[in-house]
CSV table of N, CA and C in Angstrom, one decimal:
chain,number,residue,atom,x,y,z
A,171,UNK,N,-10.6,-14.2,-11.1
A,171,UNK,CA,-11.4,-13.2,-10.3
A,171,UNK,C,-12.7,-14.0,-9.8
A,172,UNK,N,-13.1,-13.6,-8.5
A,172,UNK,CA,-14.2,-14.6,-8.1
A,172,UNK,C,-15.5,-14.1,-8.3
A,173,UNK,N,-16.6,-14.8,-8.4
A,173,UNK,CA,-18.0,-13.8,-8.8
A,173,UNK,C,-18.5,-12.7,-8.1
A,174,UNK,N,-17.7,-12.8,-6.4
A,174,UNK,CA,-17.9,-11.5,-5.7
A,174,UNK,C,-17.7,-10.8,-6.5
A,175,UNK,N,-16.1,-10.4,-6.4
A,175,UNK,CA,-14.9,-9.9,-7.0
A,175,UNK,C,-15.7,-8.9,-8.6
A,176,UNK,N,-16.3,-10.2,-9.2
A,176,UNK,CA,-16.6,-9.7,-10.8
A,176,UNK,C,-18.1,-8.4,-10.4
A,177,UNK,N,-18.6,-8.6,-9.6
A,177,UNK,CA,-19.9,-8.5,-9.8
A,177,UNK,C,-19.7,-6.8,-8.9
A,178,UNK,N,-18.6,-6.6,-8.2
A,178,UNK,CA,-18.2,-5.2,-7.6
A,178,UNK,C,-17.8,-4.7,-8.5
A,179,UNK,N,-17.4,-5.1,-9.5
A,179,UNK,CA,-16.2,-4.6,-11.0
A,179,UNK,C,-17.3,-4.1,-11.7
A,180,UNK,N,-18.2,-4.7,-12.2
A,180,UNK,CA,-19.9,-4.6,-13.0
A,180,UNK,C,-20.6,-3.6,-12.3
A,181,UNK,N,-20.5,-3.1,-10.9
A,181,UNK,CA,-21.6,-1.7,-10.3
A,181,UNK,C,-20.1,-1.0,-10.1
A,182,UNK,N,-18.9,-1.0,-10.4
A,182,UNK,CA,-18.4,0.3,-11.1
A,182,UNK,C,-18.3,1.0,-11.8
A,183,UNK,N,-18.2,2.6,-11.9
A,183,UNK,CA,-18.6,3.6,-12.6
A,183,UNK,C,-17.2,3.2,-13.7
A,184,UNK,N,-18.0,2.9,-15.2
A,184,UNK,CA,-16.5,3.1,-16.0
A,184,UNK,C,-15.6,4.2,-16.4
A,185,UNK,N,-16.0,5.4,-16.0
A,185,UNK,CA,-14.9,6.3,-16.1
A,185,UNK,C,-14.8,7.0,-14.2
A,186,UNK,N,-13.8,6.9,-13.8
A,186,UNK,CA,-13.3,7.7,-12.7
A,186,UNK,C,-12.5,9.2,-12.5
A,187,UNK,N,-13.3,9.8,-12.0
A,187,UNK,CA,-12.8,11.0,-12.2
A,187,UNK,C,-11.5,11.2,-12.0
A,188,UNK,N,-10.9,12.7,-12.0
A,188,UNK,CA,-9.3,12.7,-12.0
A,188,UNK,C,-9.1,13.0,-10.1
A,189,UNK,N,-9.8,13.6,-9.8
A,189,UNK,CA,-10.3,13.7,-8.4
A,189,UNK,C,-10.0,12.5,-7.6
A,190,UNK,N,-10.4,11.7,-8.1
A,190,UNK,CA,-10.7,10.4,-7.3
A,190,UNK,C,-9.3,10.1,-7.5
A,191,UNK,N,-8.6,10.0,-8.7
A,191,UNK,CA,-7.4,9.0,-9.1
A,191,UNK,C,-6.1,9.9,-8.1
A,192,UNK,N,-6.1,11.3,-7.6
A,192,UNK,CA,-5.8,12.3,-7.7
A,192,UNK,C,-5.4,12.0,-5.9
A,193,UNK,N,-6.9,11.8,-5.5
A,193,UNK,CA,-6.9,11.6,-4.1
A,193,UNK,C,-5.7,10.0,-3.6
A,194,UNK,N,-6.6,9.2,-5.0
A,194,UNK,CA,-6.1,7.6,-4.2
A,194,UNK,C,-4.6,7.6,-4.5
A,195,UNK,N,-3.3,8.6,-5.2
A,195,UNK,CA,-2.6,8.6,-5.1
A,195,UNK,C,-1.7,9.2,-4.5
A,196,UNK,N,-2.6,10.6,-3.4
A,196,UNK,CA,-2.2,11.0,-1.9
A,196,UNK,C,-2.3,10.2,-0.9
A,197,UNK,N,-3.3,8.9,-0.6
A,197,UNK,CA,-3.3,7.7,-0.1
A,197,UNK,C,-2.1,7.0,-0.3
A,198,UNK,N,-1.8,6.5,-1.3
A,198,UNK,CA,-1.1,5.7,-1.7
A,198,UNK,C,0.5,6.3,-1.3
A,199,UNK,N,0.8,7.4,-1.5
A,199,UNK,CA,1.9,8.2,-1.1
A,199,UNK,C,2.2,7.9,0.5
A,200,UNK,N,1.3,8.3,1.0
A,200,UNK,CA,1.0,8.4,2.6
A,200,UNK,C,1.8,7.3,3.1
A,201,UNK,N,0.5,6.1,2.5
A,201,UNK,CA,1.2,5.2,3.3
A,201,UNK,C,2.5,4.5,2.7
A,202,UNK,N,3.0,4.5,1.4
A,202,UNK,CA,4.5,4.5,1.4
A,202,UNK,C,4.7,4.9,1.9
A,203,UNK,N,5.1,6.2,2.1
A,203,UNK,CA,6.0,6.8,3.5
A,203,UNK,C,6.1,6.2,4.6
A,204,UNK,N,4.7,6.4,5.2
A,204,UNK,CA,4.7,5.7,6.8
A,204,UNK,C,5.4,4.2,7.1
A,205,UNK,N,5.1,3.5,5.7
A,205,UNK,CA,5.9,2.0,5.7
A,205,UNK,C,7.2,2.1,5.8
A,206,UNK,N,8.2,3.0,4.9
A,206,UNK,CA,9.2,3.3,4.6
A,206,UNK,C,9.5,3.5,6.2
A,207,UNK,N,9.2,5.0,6.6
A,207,UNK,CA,10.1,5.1,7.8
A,207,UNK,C,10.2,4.3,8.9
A,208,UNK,N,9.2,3.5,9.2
A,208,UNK,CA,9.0,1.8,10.0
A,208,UNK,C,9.8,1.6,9.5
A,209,UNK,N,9.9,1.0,8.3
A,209,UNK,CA,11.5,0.4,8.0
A,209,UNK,C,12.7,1.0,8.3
A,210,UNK,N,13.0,2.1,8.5
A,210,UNK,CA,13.7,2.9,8.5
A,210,UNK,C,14.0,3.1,10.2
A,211,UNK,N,13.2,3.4,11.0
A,211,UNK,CA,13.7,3.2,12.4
A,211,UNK,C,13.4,2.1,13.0
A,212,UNK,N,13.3,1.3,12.4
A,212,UNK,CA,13.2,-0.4,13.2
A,212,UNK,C,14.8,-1.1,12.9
A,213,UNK,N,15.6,0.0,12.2
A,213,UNK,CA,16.8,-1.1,12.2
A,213,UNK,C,17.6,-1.1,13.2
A,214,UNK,N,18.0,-2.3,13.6
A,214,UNK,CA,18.8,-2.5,14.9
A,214,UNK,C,18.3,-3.3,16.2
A,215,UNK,N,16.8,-2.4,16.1
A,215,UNK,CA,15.9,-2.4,17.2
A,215,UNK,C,15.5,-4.0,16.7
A,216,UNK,N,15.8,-5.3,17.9
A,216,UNK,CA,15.1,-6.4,17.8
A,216,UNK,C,13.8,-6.6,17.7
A,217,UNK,N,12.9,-5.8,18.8
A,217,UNK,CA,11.4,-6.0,19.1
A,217,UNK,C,10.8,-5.3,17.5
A,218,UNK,N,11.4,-3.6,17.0
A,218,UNK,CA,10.4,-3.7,16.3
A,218,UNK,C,11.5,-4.1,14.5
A,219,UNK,N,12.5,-5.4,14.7
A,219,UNK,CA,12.4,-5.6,13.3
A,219,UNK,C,11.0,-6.6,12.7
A,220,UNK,N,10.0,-7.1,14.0
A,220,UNK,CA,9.2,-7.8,13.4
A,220,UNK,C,8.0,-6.6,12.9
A,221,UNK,N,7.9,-5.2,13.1
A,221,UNK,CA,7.2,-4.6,12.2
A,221,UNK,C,8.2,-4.1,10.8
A,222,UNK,N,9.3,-4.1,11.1
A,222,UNK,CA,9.5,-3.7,9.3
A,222,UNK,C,9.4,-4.6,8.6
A,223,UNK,N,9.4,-6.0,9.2
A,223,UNK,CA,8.9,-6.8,8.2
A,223,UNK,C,7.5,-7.1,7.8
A,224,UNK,N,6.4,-6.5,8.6
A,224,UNK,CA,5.8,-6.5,8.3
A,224,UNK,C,5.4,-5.1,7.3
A,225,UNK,N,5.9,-4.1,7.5
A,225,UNK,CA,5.9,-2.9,6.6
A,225,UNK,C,6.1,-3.4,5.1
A,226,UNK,N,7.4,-4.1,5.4
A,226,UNK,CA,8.2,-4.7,3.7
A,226,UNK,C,7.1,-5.4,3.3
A,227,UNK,N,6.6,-6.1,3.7
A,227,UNK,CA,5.4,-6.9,3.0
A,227,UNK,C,4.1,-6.4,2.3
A,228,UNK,N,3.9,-5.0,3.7
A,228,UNK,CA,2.8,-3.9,2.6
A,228,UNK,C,3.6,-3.2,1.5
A,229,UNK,N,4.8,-3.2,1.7
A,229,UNK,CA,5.4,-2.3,0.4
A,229,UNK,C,5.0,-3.7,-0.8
A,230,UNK,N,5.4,-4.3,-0.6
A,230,UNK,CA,5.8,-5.4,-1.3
A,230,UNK,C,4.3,-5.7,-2.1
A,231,UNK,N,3.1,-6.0,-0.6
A,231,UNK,CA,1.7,-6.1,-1.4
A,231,UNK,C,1.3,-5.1,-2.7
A,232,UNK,N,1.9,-3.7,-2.1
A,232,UNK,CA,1.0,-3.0,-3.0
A,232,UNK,C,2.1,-2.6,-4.3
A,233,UNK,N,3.0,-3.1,-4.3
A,233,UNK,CA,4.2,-2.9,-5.5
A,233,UNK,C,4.9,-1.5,-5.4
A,234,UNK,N,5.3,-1.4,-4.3
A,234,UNK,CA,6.3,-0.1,-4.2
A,234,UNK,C,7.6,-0.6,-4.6
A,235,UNK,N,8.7,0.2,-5.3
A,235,UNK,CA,9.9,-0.5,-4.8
A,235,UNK,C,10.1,0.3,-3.3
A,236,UNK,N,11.6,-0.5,-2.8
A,236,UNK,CA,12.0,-0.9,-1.6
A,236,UNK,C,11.6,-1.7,-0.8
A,237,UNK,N,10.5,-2.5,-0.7
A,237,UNK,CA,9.7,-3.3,-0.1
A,237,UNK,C,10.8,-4.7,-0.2
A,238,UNK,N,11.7,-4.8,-0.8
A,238,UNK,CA,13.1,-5.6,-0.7
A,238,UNK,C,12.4,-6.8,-1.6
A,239,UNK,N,11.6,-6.7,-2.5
A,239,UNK,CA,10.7,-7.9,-3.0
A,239,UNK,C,11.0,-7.8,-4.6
A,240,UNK,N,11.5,-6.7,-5.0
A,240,UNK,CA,11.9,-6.5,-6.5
A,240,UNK,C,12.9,-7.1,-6.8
C-alpha cells in the first residue's frame, strides 16, 4: 500500500454506517448490471465486441463473477 494510499486509510472513519455499506452496494449492483448487458448485446456485433471487452475487464476489476476471469 503506498503512503498516499495509507494515509486516506488513517482519516477514515473506523466504523461505517449500514447506510453507507447499504448504498455502495446499490452502486455496485448498478453497475454490474450495466456491464453485464454490454456484454450481453455486443455479441456478434464487431464494432461493439471491443466494449464488452472492455466491460469484462470492469467485471473482472471489481471481482464479479462472469467477467470470464474466474
Amino acid at each position: 500500500m503506498t503512503k498516499t494510499k495509507m494515509k486516506e486509510a488513517e482519516n477514515m472513519p473506523a466504523n461505517t454506517d449500514k447506510l453507507s455499506v447499504e448504498k455502495l452496494q446499490e452502486q455496485l449492483n448498478t453497475a454490474k448490471k450495466a456491464l453485464t448487458e454490454i456484454i450481453f448485446f455486443s455479441q456478434g456485433c464487431y464494432a461493439s465486441e471491443y466494449f464488452a471487452s472492455i466491460a469484462q475487464k470492469a467485471l473482472a476489476a471489481i471481482g464479479i463473477e462472469g467477467s470470464g476471469d474466474e
